[in-house]
Coordinates of N, CA and C and ligand atoms in Angstrom, one line a residue:
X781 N 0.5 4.4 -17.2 CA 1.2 3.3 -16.3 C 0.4 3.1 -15.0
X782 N -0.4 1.9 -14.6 CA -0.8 1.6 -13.8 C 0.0 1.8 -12.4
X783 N 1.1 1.6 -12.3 CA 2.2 1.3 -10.9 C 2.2 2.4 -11.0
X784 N 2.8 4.0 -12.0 CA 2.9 4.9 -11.3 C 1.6 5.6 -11.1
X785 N 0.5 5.2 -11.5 CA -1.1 5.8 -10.5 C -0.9 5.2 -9.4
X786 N -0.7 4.0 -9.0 CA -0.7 3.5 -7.8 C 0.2 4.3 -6.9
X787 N 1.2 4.1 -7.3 CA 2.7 5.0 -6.1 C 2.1 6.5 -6.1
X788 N 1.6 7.1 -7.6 CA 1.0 8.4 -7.6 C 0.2 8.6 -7.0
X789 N -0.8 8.2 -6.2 CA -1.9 7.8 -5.0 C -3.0 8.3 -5.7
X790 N -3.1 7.8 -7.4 CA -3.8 8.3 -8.0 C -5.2 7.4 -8.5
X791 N -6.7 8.1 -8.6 CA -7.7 7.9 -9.0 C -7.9 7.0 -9.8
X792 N -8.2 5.8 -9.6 CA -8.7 4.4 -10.5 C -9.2 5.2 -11.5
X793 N -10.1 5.9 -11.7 CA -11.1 6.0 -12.8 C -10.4 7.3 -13.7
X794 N -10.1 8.4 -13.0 CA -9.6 9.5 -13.6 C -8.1 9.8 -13.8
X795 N -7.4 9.0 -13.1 CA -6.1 9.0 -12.9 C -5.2 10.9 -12.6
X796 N -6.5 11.6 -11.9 CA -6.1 13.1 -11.8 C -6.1 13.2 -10.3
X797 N -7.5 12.8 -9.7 CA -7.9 12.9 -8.1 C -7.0 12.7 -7.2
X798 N -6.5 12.6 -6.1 CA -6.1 12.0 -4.7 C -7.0 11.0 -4.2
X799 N -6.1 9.6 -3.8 CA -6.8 8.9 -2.9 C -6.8 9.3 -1.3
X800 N -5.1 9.1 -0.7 CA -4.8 10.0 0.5 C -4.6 11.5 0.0
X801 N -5.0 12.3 1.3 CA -4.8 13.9 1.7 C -3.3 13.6 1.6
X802 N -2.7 13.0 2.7 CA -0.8 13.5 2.4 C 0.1 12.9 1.5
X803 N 0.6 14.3 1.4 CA 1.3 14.1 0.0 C 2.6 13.0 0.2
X804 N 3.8 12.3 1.5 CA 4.4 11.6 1.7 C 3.3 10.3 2.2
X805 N 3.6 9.6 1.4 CA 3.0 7.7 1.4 C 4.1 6.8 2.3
X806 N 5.2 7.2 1.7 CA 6.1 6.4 2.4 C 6.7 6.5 4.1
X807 N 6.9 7.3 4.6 CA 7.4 7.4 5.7 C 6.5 8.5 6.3
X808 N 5.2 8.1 6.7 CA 4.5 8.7 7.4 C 3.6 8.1 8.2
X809 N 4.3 8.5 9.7 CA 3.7 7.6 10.4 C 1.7 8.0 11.0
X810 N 1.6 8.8 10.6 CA 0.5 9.2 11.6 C -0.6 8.0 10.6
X811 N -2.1 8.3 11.1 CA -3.1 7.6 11.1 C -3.2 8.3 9.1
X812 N -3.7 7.1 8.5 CA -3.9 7.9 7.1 C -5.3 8.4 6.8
X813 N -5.2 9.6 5.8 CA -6.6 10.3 5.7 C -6.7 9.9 4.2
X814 N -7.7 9.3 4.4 CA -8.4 9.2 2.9 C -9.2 10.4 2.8
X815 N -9.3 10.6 1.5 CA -11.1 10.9 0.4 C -11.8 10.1 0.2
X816 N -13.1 10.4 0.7 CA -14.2 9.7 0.5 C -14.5 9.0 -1.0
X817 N -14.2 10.3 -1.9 CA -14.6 10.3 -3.0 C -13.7 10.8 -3.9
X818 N -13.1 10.9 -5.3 CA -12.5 11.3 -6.1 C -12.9 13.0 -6.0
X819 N -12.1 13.3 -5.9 CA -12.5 15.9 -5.8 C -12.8 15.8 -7.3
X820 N -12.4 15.0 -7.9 CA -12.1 15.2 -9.7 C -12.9 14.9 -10.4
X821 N -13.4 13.3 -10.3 CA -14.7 12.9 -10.9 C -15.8 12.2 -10.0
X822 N -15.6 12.3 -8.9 CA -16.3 11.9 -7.8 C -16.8 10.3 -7.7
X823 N -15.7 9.3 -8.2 CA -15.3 8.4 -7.9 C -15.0 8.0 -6.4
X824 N -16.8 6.9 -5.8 CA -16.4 6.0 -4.4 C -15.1 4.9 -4.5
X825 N -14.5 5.4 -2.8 CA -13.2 4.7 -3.3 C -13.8 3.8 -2.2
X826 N -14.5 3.8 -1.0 CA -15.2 2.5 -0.3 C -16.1 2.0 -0.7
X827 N -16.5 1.0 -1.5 CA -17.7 0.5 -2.0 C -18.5 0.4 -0.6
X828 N -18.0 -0.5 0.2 CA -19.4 -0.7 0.9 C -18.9 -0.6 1.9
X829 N -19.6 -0.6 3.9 CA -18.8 -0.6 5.0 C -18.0 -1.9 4.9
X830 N -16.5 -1.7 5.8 CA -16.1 -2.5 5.7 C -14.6 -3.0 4.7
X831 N -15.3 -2.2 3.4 CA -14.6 -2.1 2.1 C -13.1 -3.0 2.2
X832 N -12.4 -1.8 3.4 CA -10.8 -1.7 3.3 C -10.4 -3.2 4.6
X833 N -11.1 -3.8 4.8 CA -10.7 -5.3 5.9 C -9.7 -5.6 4.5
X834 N -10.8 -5.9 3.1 CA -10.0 -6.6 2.6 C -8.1 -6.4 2.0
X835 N -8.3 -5.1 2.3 CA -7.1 -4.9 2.1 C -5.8 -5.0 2.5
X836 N -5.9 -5.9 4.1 CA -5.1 -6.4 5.1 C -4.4 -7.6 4.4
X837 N -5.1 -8.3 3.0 CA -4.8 -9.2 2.4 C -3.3 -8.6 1.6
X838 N -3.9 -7.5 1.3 CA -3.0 -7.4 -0.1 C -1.4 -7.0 1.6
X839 N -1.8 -6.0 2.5 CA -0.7 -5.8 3.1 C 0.3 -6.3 3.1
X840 N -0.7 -7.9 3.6 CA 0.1 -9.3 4.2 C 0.9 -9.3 2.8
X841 N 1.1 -9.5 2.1 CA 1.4 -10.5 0.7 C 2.5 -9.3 0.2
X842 N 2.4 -7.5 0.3 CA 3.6 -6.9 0.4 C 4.4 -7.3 1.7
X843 N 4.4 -7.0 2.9 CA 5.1 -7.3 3.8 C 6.0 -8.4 3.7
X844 N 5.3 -9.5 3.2 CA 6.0 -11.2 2.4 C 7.5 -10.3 1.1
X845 N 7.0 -9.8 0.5 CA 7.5 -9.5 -0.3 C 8.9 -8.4 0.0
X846 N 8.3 -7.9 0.6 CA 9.7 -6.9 1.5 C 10.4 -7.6 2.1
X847 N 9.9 -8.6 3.1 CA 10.7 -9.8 4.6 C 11.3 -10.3 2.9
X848 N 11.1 -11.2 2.1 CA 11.6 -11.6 0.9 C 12.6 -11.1 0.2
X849 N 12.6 -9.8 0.2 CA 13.8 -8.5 -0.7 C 15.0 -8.3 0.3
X850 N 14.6 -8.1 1.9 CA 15.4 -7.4 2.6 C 15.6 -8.9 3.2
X851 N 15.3 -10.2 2.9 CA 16.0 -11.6 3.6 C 17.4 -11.8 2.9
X852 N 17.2 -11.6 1.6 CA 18.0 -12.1 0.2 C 19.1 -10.9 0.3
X853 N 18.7 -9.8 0.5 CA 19.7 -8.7 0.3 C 21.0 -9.1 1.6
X854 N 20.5 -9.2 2.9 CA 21.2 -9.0 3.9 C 22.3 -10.4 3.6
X855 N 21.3 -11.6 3.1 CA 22.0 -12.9 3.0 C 23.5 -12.8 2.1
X856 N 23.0 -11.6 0.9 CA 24.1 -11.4 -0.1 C 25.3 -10.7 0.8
X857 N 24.5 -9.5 1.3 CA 25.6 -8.6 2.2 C 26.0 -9.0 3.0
X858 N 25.8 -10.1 4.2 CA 26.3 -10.3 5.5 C 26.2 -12.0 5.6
X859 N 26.2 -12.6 4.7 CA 26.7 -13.9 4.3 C 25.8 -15.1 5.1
X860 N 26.4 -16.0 5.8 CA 25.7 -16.9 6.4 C 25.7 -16.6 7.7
X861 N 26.6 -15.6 8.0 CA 26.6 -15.4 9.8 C 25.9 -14.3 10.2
X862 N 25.6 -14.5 11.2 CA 24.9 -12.8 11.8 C 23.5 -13.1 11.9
X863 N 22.6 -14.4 12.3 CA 21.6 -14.3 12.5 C 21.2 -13.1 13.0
X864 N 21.4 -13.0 14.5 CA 20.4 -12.2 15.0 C 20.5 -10.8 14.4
X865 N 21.6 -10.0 13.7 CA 21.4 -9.0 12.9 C 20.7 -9.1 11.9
X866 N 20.2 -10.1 11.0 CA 19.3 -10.3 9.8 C 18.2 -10.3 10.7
X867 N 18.2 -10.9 11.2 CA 16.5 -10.8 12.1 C 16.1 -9.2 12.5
X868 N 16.9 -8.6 12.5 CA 16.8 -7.5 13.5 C 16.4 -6.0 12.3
X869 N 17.3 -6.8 11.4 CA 16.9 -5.7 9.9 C 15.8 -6.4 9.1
X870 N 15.5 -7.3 9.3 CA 13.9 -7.6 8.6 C 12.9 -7.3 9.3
X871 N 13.1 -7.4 10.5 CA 12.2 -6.8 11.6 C 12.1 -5.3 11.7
X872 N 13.3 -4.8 11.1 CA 13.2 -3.1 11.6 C 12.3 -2.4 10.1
X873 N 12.8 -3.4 9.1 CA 12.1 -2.7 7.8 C 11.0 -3.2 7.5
X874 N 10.2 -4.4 8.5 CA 9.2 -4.7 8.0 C 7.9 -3.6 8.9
X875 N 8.4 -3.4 10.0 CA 7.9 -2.0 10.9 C 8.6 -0.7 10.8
X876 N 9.2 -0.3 9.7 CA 9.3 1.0 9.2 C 8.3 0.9 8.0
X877 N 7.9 -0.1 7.0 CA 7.4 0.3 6.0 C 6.0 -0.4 6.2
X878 N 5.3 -0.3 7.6 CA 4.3 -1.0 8.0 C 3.1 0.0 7.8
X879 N 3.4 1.3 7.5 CA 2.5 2.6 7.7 C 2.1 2.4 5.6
X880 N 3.6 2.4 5.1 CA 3.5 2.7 3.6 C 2.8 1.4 3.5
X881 N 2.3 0.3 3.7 CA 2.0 -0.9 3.2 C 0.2 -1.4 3.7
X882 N 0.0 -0.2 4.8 CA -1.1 -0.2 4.8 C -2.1 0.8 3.6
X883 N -1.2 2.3 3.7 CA -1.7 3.3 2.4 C -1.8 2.3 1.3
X884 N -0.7 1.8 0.9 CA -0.1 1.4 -0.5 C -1.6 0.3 -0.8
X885 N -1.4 -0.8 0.5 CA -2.6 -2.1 0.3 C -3.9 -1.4 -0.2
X886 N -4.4 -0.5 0.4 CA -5.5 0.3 0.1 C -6.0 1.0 -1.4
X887 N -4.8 1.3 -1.9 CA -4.8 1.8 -2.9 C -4.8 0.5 -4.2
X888 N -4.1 -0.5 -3.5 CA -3.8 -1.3 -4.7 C -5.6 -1.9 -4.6
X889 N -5.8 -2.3 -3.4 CA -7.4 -2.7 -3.2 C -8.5 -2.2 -4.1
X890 N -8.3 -0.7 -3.7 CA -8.9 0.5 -4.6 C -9.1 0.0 -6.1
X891 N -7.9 -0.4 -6.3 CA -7.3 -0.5 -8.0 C -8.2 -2.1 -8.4
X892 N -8.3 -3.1 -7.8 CA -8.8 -4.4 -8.4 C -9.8 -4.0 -8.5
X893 N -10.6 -3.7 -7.2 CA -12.3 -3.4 -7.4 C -12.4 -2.4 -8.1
X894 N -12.0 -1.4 -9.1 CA -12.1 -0.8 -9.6 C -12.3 -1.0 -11.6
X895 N -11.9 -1.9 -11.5 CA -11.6 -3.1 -12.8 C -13.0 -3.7 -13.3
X896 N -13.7 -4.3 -11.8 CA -14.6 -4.7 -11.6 C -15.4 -3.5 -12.0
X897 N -15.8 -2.6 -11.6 CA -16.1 -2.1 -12.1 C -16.7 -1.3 -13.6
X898 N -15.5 -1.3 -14.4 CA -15.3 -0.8 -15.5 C -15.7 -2.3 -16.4
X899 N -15.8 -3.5 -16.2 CA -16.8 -4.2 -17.0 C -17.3 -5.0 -16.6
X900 N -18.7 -3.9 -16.3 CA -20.2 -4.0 -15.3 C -20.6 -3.5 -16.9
Ligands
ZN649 ZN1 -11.2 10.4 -10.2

């Protein structure tokens, strides 16, 4: 299952390796540590300098997707009133899961170019 390598912060090519050192993806704020390389089959996860800019793309496009889940949820839960509270919980969850959405973008990045790859 591709999604659970991805959530599993697992190796495009071997699906055994680590992409990040820490083991919590989701609620970790500090700066993230990659591997250079797969420990397992010694799979490059930055192709070139630069590599991970593109992955600001994929961020943007989850962040959309969360403001999207947590717009619709609160609309269901708290109806048509209460702007400034729906603003305040799309805004609190779109900067709590802003750390998981950068790992996560990286990994999913990891995962296209890695495709590319495999039919070279
Ligand atoms: Zn690997």
């Amino acid at each position: 299952m591709i999604l659970a390598n991805i959530f599993g912060n697992k190796c495009p090519n071997c699906k055994q390796g680590k992409i990040f050192k820490e083991k919590n993806l989701v609620f970790n704020f500090r700066k993230p540590k990659m591997y250079a390389k797969c420990e397992n089959c010694r799979f490059e996860y930055s192709r070139e300098p630069g590599f991970f800019f593109g992955a600001m793309y994929v961020s943007y496009a989850l962040t959309i997707i969360e403001a999207l889940i947590v717009f619709i949820l609160s609309k269901i839960l708290l109806g048509e009133n209460q702007l400034i509270l729906k603003f305040a919980i799309i805004v609190g969850t779109i900067v709590l899961l802003s750390f998981f959405n950068l790992r996560l973008s990286r990994i999913i990045w990891i995962y296209i170019f890695s495709k590319l790859d495999n039919s070279r």
